[in-house]
């Protein structure tokens, strides 16, 4: 039977990696080869750190070899050269030879990337639904009294005895109008499923966005580089909403640049490997649109909050840009992902399902 071991290991849906007592790789099964983008021949005899990096589950393997105890690490990142990084659960169990002496370890690897991505989509959906409820609540509670306040202020303005009173009443009217405009923006969250799908040429939308940014003083802050994937076909989407999304992302990127030689890279890729569930069981490939800037980056401490409505670090920001962008992307059944390095830059990725016209 023992000569069948490689075939048995290859039949497992989990990855299996065997290391010797010195932490050198001995064998990988087929799934482990896929996860690590390599083969047993290429890595046999090499220390585990050389293959999976010094962090991640290599540490767990070393700990198991040193202590003789099993351990499980959840969702550790496996950096990969060709395809995107993976998240895996790694279960490390020490092995013993016939005499019961420690002799290497076996690592079970389970790819968690899909699960993590699904959880992220679920979180976004739940967040968007909660936001919708809050927004309609605000609509009801704030809109009505606002109308009353405006009317009363206009009356006061007409009856004002002095120029000073008139100016004060005018100020009230102006500020009420400002709140109403802000509320209009915010109310978008309350209207679910309001996008109108039509065939859209994504690159034309992006070019329109670049035209708008070019005539904006902000445009002078950085050089824009376009890398469009010509194989992306027309997709069903709401061009106006997408325009708003991309404009907000472009503005944020340019606003993050302090010197004049910043760059804003806008690239698109067809992602046949990354499929999005449209909610009816239909899974379609996706399109990634990346806005990558060389700006100030987002400090770790605020990264979780940037897409929360009204969160802003800018003196004149409303903090609605990213929240709206995320909302519209979620309405398209897409995902908005932010990666950032403080002081180096930020990449915001919009993943949209490639819905095709029937
Ligand atoms: N590309 C980026 N680089 C650095 N920080 C960013 C970037 N994008 C967003 N942020 C941070 O996230 C915060 C929220 O962004 P958001 O677009 O929601 O609001 P804002 O830009 O502050 O205001 P508004 O978009 O309403 O004018 C920003 O204040 C900024 O701190
Ligand atoms: Mg903004």
Short mmCIF file of C-alpha atoms and ligand atoms in Angstrom, two decimals:
data_model
loop_
_atom_site.label_atom_id
_atom_site.label_comp_id
_atom_site.label_asym_id
_atom_site.label_seq_id
_atom_site.Cartn_x
_atom_site.Cartn_y
_atom_site.Cartn_z
CA UNK A 1 0.00 0.00 0.00
CA UNK A 2 2.75 2.44 0.89
CA UNK A 3 3.62 3.08 -2.80
CA UNK A 4 0.10 4.50 -3.16
CA UNK A 5 0.73 7.19 -0.57
CA UNK A 6 1.46 9.98 -3.07
CA UNK A 7 -1.76 9.18 -4.94
CA UNK A 8 -3.75 9.06 -1.73
CA UNK A 9 -2.33 12.44 -0.69
CA UNK A 10 -3.05 13.92 -4.11
CA UNK A 11 -6.69 12.84 -3.83
CA UNK A 12 -7.19 14.97 -0.68
CA UNK A 13 -8.94 18.30 -1.10
CA UNK A 14 -6.63 19.82 1.53
CA UNK A 15 -2.98 20.64 0.94
CA UNK A 16 -0.46 18.42 2.70
CA UNK A 17 3.20 19.33 3.24
CA UNK A 18 5.64 17.03 5.01
CA UNK A 19 8.83 18.43 6.56
CA UNK A 20 11.75 16.57 8.13
CA UNK A 21 13.23 17.11 11.59
CA UNK A 22 15.28 20.07 10.32
CA UNK A 23 12.24 21.78 8.85
CA UNK A 24 13.17 20.91 5.25
CA UNK A 25 10.36 20.08 2.85
CA UNK A 26 10.06 16.42 1.92
CA UNK A 27 6.81 16.18 0.01
CA UNK A 28 3.86 18.26 -1.16
CA UNK A 29 0.57 16.84 -2.41
CA UNK A 30 -1.21 18.27 -5.45
CA UNK A 31 -3.28 20.83 -3.52
CA UNK A 32 -0.21 22.05 -1.59
CA UNK A 33 1.59 22.47 -4.94
CA UNK A 34 -1.33 24.62 -6.17
CA UNK A 35 -1.41 26.68 -2.98
CA UNK A 36 2.35 27.25 -2.93
CA UNK A 37 2.70 27.52 -6.75
CA UNK A 38 5.47 24.94 -6.85
CA UNK A 39 6.20 21.20 -7.05
CA UNK A 40 7.76 18.60 -4.75
CA UNK A 41 10.74 18.33 -7.12
CA UNK A 42 11.37 22.07 -6.96
CA UNK A 43 11.30 22.37 -3.18
CA UNK A 44 12.41 19.00 -1.76
CA UNK A 45 15.26 19.53 0.70
CA UNK A 46 14.72 23.30 1.01
CA UNK A 47 13.98 24.86 4.42
CA UNK A 48 10.30 25.71 4.77
CA UNK A 49 11.05 29.45 5.18
CA UNK A 50 12.59 29.54 1.70
CA UNK A 51 9.33 28.36 0.22
CA UNK A 52 6.61 30.07 2.26
CA UNK A 53 8.51 33.03 3.76
CA UNK A 54 9.73 33.43 7.32
CA UNK A 55 6.36 34.55 8.69
CA UNK A 56 3.06 32.77 8.33
CA UNK A 57 2.87 29.09 9.04
CA UNK A 58 6.67 28.50 8.85
CA UNK A 59 6.80 29.79 12.42
CA UNK A 60 4.13 27.29 13.49
CA UNK A 61 6.13 24.47 11.88
CA UNK A 62 9.29 25.51 13.74
CA UNK A 63 7.32 25.71 17.00
CA UNK A 64 5.87 22.22 16.48
CA UNK A 65 9.33 20.81 15.71
CA UNK A 66 10.79 22.45 18.83
CA UNK A 67 8.01 21.56 21.28
CA UNK A 68 6.57 18.37 19.80
CA UNK A 69 3.07 19.85 20.18
CA UNK A 70 0.46 20.27 17.42
CA UNK A 71 -0.95 23.65 16.60
CA UNK A 72 -3.42 25.31 14.24
CA UNK A 73 -3.00 28.76 12.68
CA UNK A 74 -6.09 30.37 11.17
CA UNK A 75 -6.10 32.43 8.01
CA UNK A 76 -2.36 32.94 7.63
CA UNK A 77 -1.29 34.70 4.46
CA UNK A 78 0.71 32.81 1.86
CA UNK A 79 2.48 35.32 -0.38
CA UNK A 80 2.50 34.17 -4.00
CA UNK A 81 4.45 35.31 -6.97
CA UNK A 82 2.04 34.72 -9.83
CA UNK A 83 -1.51 34.76 -8.56
CA UNK A 84 -2.80 36.80 -5.63
CA UNK A 85 -1.88 35.95 -2.04
CA UNK A 86 -3.90 33.22 -0.35
CA UNK A 87 -5.27 32.86 3.14
CA UNK A 88 -4.92 29.35 4.56
CA UNK A 89 -5.65 27.52 7.77
CA UNK A 90 -2.56 25.53 8.68
CA UNK A 91 -2.73 22.55 11.05
CA UNK A 92 0.74 21.37 12.07
CA UNK A 93 1.19 17.92 13.66
CA UNK A 94 4.60 16.59 14.69
CA UNK A 95 5.66 13.14 13.41
CA UNK A 96 7.64 10.49 15.25
CA UNK A 97 9.89 7.70 13.94
CA UNK A 98 9.48 4.02 14.83
CA UNK A 99 11.37 4.55 18.09
CA UNK A 100 8.97 7.33 19.05
CA UNK A 101 11.56 10.04 18.51
CA UNK A 102 10.45 13.36 16.96
CA UNK A 103 10.94 13.19 13.22
CA UNK A 104 9.53 16.10 11.27
CA UNK A 105 5.97 17.31 10.93
CA UNK A 106 3.00 17.20 8.61
CA UNK A 107 1.12 20.38 7.73
CA UNK A 108 -2.49 20.35 6.56
CA UNK A 109 -3.34 23.43 4.48
CA UNK A 110 -6.89 24.55 3.78
CA UNK A 111 -7.48 27.38 1.34
CA UNK A 112 -9.68 29.97 3.10
CA UNK A 113 -9.43 32.73 0.51
CA UNK A 114 -12.87 32.18 -0.93
CA UNK A 115 -14.47 31.97 2.51
CA UNK A 116 -12.77 35.20 3.59
CA UNK A 117 -13.88 36.95 0.39
CA UNK A 118 -17.47 35.76 0.88
CA UNK A 119 -17.47 37.01 4.46
CA UNK A 120 -16.25 40.37 3.23
CA UNK A 121 -19.09 40.57 0.68
CA UNK A 122 -21.57 39.56 3.39
CA UNK A 123 -20.24 42.26 5.74
CA UNK A 124 -20.58 44.85 2.98
CA UNK A 125 -24.16 43.77 2.30
CA UNK A 126 -25.10 43.84 5.97
CA UNK A 127 -23.40 47.25 6.38
CA UNK A 128 -25.23 48.65 3.37
CA UNK A 129 -28.61 47.40 4.62
CA UNK A 130 -28.06 48.91 8.08
CA UNK A 131 -27.02 52.19 6.49
CA UNK A 132 -30.17 52.19 4.39
CA UNK A 133 -32.34 51.92 7.48
CA UNK A 134 -30.51 54.71 9.29
CA UNK A 135 -30.78 56.90 6.20
CA UNK A 136 -34.54 56.54 5.86
CA UNK A 137 -34.84 57.22 9.59
CA UNK A 138 -32.91 60.44 9.20
CA UNK A 139 -34.96 61.39 6.16
CA UNK A 140 -38.10 61.21 8.19
CA UNK A 141 -36.83 62.85 11.36
CA UNK A 142 -34.75 65.66 9.90
CA UNK A 143 -36.39 66.57 6.62
CA UNK A 144 -39.74 67.68 8.04
CA UNK A 145 -38.52 70.06 10.75
CA UNK A 146 -35.97 71.42 8.29
CA UNK A 147 -38.78 72.65 6.05
CA UNK A 148 -40.40 74.35 9.01
CA UNK A 149 -37.20 76.03 10.11
CA UNK A 150 -36.57 77.36 6.60
CA UNK A 151 -40.08 78.76 6.32
CA UNK A 152 -39.85 80.45 9.71
CA UNK A 153 -36.45 81.94 8.88
CA UNK A 154 -37.79 83.38 5.63
CA UNK A 155 -40.62 84.95 7.55
CA UNK A 156 -38.18 86.44 10.05
CA UNK A 157 -36.10 87.78 7.18
CA UNK A 158 -39.11 89.62 5.76
CA UNK A 159 -40.09 91.07 9.12
CA UNK A 160 -36.60 91.83 10.34
CA UNK A 161 -36.31 95.24 12.01
CA UNK A 162 -32.62 95.69 11.36
CA UNK A 163 -30.06 94.75 8.74
CA UNK A 164 -28.30 92.58 11.32
CA UNK A 165 -31.44 90.52 11.99
CA UNK A 166 -32.03 90.14 8.28
CA UNK A 167 -28.49 88.85 7.76
CA UNK A 168 -28.92 86.38 10.63
CA UNK A 169 -32.18 85.05 9.15
CA UNK A 170 -30.54 84.73 5.73
CA UNK A 171 -27.75 82.74 7.33
CA UNK A 172 -30.28 80.30 8.78
CA UNK A 173 -31.85 79.80 5.34
CA UNK A 174 -28.44 79.21 3.75
CA UNK A 175 -27.34 76.73 6.38
CA UNK A 176 -30.64 74.86 6.20
CA UNK A 177 -30.14 74.54 2.43
CA UNK A 178 -26.66 73.17 3.05
CA UNK A 179 -27.99 70.54 5.45
CA UNK A 180 -30.72 69.63 2.93
CA UNK A 181 -28.10 69.14 0.19
CA UNK A 182 -26.04 66.96 2.50
CA UNK A 183 -29.13 64.97 3.33
CA UNK A 184 -29.78 64.45 -0.40
CA UNK A 185 -26.35 62.84 -0.70
CA UNK A 186 -26.91 60.77 2.39
CA UNK A 187 -30.38 59.70 1.32
CA UNK A 188 -28.92 57.74 -1.52
CA UNK A 189 -28.13 55.06 1.07
CA UNK A 190 -31.80 54.64 1.83
CA UNK A 191 -32.82 53.79 -1.68
CA UNK A 192 -31.95 50.20 -2.27
CA UNK A 193 -31.64 48.59 -5.68
CA UNK A 194 -32.09 51.81 -7.56
CA UNK A 195 -29.42 51.28 -10.17
CA UNK A 196 -30.38 51.19 -13.82
CA UNK A 197 -28.42 48.59 -15.73
CA UNK A 198 -27.51 49.24 -19.35
CA UNK A 199 -24.59 48.20 -21.57
CA UNK A 200 -21.58 50.25 -20.47
CA UNK A 201 -18.16 50.72 -21.99
CA UNK A 202 -16.12 50.87 -18.80
CA UNK A 203 -13.14 52.57 -20.41
CA UNK A 204 -15.31 55.33 -21.81
CA UNK A 205 -16.65 56.01 -18.30
CA UNK A 206 -13.10 56.12 -16.94
CA UNK A 207 -12.02 58.46 -19.73
CA UNK A 208 -14.96 60.77 -18.89
CA UNK A 209 -13.81 60.78 -15.26
CA UNK A 210 -10.27 61.66 -16.33
CA UNK A 211 -11.62 64.52 -18.47
CA UNK A 212 -13.44 65.94 -15.44
CA UNK A 213 -10.36 65.61 -13.23
CA UNK A 214 -8.16 67.20 -15.90
CA UNK A 215 -10.07 70.50 -15.74
CA UNK A 216 -10.13 70.45 -11.92
CA UNK A 217 -7.30 72.25 -10.08
CA UNK A 218 -6.79 68.96 -8.25
CA UNK A 219 -5.67 67.42 -11.52
CA UNK A 220 -2.37 69.30 -11.29
CA UNK A 221 -1.36 67.32 -8.24
CA UNK A 222 -0.36 64.20 -10.07
CA UNK A 223 0.29 62.49 -13.37
CA UNK A 224 -2.37 60.03 -14.46
CA UNK A 225 -1.30 56.72 -15.98
CA UNK A 226 -3.87 54.53 -17.69
CA UNK A 227 -3.49 50.80 -18.16
CA UNK A 228 -6.71 49.56 -19.69
CA UNK A 229 -7.23 45.89 -20.50
CA UNK A 230 -8.61 45.95 -24.07
CA UNK A 231 -10.21 42.52 -23.67
CA UNK A 232 -12.88 43.87 -21.30
CA UNK A 233 -16.23 43.73 -23.11
CA UNK A 234 -19.27 45.92 -22.54
CA UNK A 235 -20.95 45.07 -19.26
CA UNK A 236 -24.33 45.79 -17.76
CA UNK A 237 -23.94 48.54 -15.18
CA UNK A 238 -25.17 52.00 -14.21
CA UNK A 239 -22.78 54.38 -15.96
CA UNK A 240 -23.83 57.44 -13.90
CA UNK A 241 -23.27 55.66 -10.61
CA UNK A 242 -19.94 54.26 -11.75
CA UNK A 243 -18.91 57.74 -12.79
CA UNK A 244 -19.65 58.96 -9.26
CA UNK A 245 -17.69 56.06 -7.79
CA UNK A 246 -14.63 56.65 -9.95
CA UNK A 247 -14.75 60.43 -9.51
CA UNK A 248 -14.70 60.01 -5.73
CA UNK A 249 -11.82 57.55 -5.90
CA UNK A 250 -9.88 59.79 -8.29
CA UNK A 251 -10.42 62.86 -6.13
CA UNK A 252 -9.35 61.03 -2.98
CA UNK A 253 -6.20 59.81 -4.71
CA UNK A 254 -5.26 63.29 -5.93
CA UNK A 255 -6.12 64.88 -2.58
CA UNK A 256 -3.74 62.41 -0.91
CA UNK A 257 -0.81 63.76 -2.92
CA UNK A 258 1.23 66.47 -1.33
CA UNK A 259 3.95 67.02 -3.89
CA UNK A 260 3.47 67.68 -7.58
CA UNK A 261 5.18 64.58 -8.88
CA UNK A 262 2.67 62.07 -7.58
CA UNK A 263 1.16 59.48 -9.86
CA UNK A 264 -2.32 58.11 -10.07
CA UNK A 265 -2.44 54.80 -11.90
CA UNK A 266 -5.82 53.67 -13.18
CA UNK A 267 -5.84 50.11 -14.46
CA UNK A 268 -8.46 47.60 -15.45
CA UNK A 269 -8.20 43.82 -15.62
CA UNK A 270 -10.50 41.05 -16.64
CA UNK A 271 -10.57 38.53 -13.78
CA UNK A 272 -11.79 35.22 -15.13
CA UNK A 273 -10.59 33.49 -11.94
CA UNK A 274 -12.49 35.76 -9.54
CA UNK A 275 -16.18 35.00 -9.89
CA UNK A 276 -18.98 36.95 -8.26
CA UNK A 277 -22.29 35.43 -7.27
CA UNK A 278 -25.14 37.59 -8.57
CA UNK A 279 -27.36 36.39 -5.76
CA UNK A 280 -29.42 34.06 -7.95
CA UNK A 281 -26.79 31.34 -7.97
CA UNK A 282 -25.31 32.66 -11.22
CA UNK A 283 -21.56 33.17 -10.92
CA UNK A 284 -19.93 35.46 -13.44
CA UNK A 285 -16.30 36.56 -13.95
CA UNK A 286 -15.35 39.98 -12.65
CA UNK A 287 -13.62 43.13 -13.76
CA UNK A 288 -11.13 44.86 -11.46
CA UNK A 289 -10.67 48.62 -11.64
CA UNK A 290 -7.69 49.83 -9.59
CA UNK A 291 -6.97 53.38 -8.47
CA UNK A 292 -3.40 53.34 -7.23
CA UNK A 293 -1.87 56.53 -5.87
CA UNK A 294 1.53 57.50 -4.57
CA UNK A 295 -0.05 59.69 -1.89
CA UNK A 296 0.18 59.86 1.88
CA UNK A 297 -1.50 56.51 2.53
CA UNK A 298 -4.07 55.78 5.22
CA UNK A 299 -2.88 55.31 8.81
CA UNK A 300 -3.58 51.83 10.15
CA UNK A 301 -5.62 53.28 13.01
CA UNK A 302 -8.32 54.75 10.75
CA UNK A 303 -8.36 52.16 7.95
CA UNK A 304 -11.47 50.42 9.24
CA UNK A 305 -13.44 53.64 9.41
CA UNK A 306 -12.74 55.39 6.11
CA UNK A 307 -15.90 54.12 4.39
CA UNK A 308 -18.12 55.11 7.31
CA UNK A 309 -20.37 58.04 6.38
CA UNK A 310 -19.05 61.39 7.63
CA UNK A 311 -15.63 60.02 8.54
CA UNK A 312 -13.09 62.49 7.16
CA UNK A 313 -9.57 63.64 7.95
CA UNK A 314 -9.90 66.68 5.68
CA UNK A 315 -10.82 70.12 6.93
CA UNK A 316 -13.30 70.61 4.06
CA UNK A 317 -14.36 67.01 3.50
CA UNK A 318 -17.85 65.67 4.13
CA UNK A 319 -16.65 62.09 4.53
CA UNK A 320 -19.32 60.77 2.19
CA UNK A 321 -17.16 60.04 -0.86
CA UNK A 322 -16.00 56.52 -0.03
CA UNK A 323 -19.24 55.57 1.71
CA UNK A 324 -21.18 56.49 -1.44
CA UNK A 325 -18.65 54.71 -3.63
CA UNK A 326 -18.96 51.56 -1.58
CA UNK A 327 -22.73 51.83 -1.61
CA UNK A 328 -22.95 52.07 -5.40
CA UNK A 329 -20.42 49.26 -5.87
CA UNK A 330 -22.40 47.03 -3.49
CA UNK A 331 -25.57 47.84 -5.44
CA UNK A 332 -23.80 46.42 -8.49
CA UNK A 333 -23.08 43.25 -6.42
CA UNK A 334 -19.44 44.31 -6.51
CA UNK A 335 -16.81 44.77 -3.82
CA UNK A 336 -14.63 47.73 -2.88
CA UNK A 337 -11.25 46.88 -1.37
CA UNK A 338 -8.70 49.29 0.07
CA UNK A 339 -5.03 48.51 0.60
CA UNK A 340 -2.70 51.18 1.87
CA UNK A 341 0.83 51.78 3.11
CA UNK A 342 1.30 54.86 5.21
CA UNK A 343 3.65 57.25 3.47
CA UNK A 344 3.74 55.22 0.26
CA UNK A 345 0.28 55.17 -1.24
CA UNK A 346 -3.08 53.54 -1.53
CA UNK A 347 -4.76 51.15 -3.89
CA UNK A 348 -8.52 51.11 -4.06
CA UNK A 349 -9.90 48.22 -6.10
CA UNK A 350 -13.44 48.03 -7.41
CA UNK A 351 -14.48 44.52 -8.39
CA UNK A 352 -17.58 44.45 -10.57
CA UNK A 353 -19.40 41.40 -11.87
CA UNK A 354 -19.14 41.06 -15.63
CA UNK A 355 -22.85 41.02 -16.36
CA UNK A 356 -23.35 40.62 -20.08
CA UNK A 357 -26.24 41.97 -22.07
CA UNK A 358 -28.64 39.14 -22.98
N1 LIG B 1 -6.51 57.51 -1.67
C1 LIG B 1 -6.49 57.88 -0.39
N2 LIG B 1 -5.32 58.16 0.23
C2 LIG B 1 -5.28 58.55 1.52
N3 LIG B 1 -6.38 58.68 2.31
C3 LIG B 1 -7.56 58.40 1.77
C4 LIG B 1 -7.70 57.99 0.41
N4 LIG B 1 -9.00 57.78 0.16
C5 LIG B 1 -9.66 58.04 1.31
N5 LIG B 1 -8.81 58.42 2.29
C6 LIG B 1 -9.15 58.75 3.68
O1 LIG B 1 -10.48 58.38 3.91
C7 LIG B 1 -11.24 59.50 4.39
C8 LIG B 1 -12.66 59.39 3.89
O2 LIG B 1 -12.73 59.55 2.48
P1 LIG B 1 -14.07 60.07 1.81
O3 LIG B 1 -13.87 60.17 0.34
O4 LIG B 1 -15.20 59.23 2.30
O5 LIG B 1 -14.27 61.50 2.45
P2 LIG B 1 -13.41 62.82 2.19
O6 LIG B 1 -12.58 62.66 0.95
O7 LIG B 1 -12.72 63.15 3.44
O8 LIG B 1 -14.55 63.89 1.92
P3 LIG B 1 -15.43 64.04 0.58
O9 LIG B 1 -15.13 62.86 -0.29
O10 LIG B 1 -16.81 64.01 1.05
O11 LIG B 1 -14.99 65.30 -0.02
C9 LIG B 1 -10.49 60.70 3.87
O12 LIG B 1 -10.73 61.84 4.69
C10 LIG B 1 -9.04 60.23 3.97
O13 LIG B 1 -8.55 60.35 5.29
MG1 LIG B 2 -13.42 61.96 -0.83
#
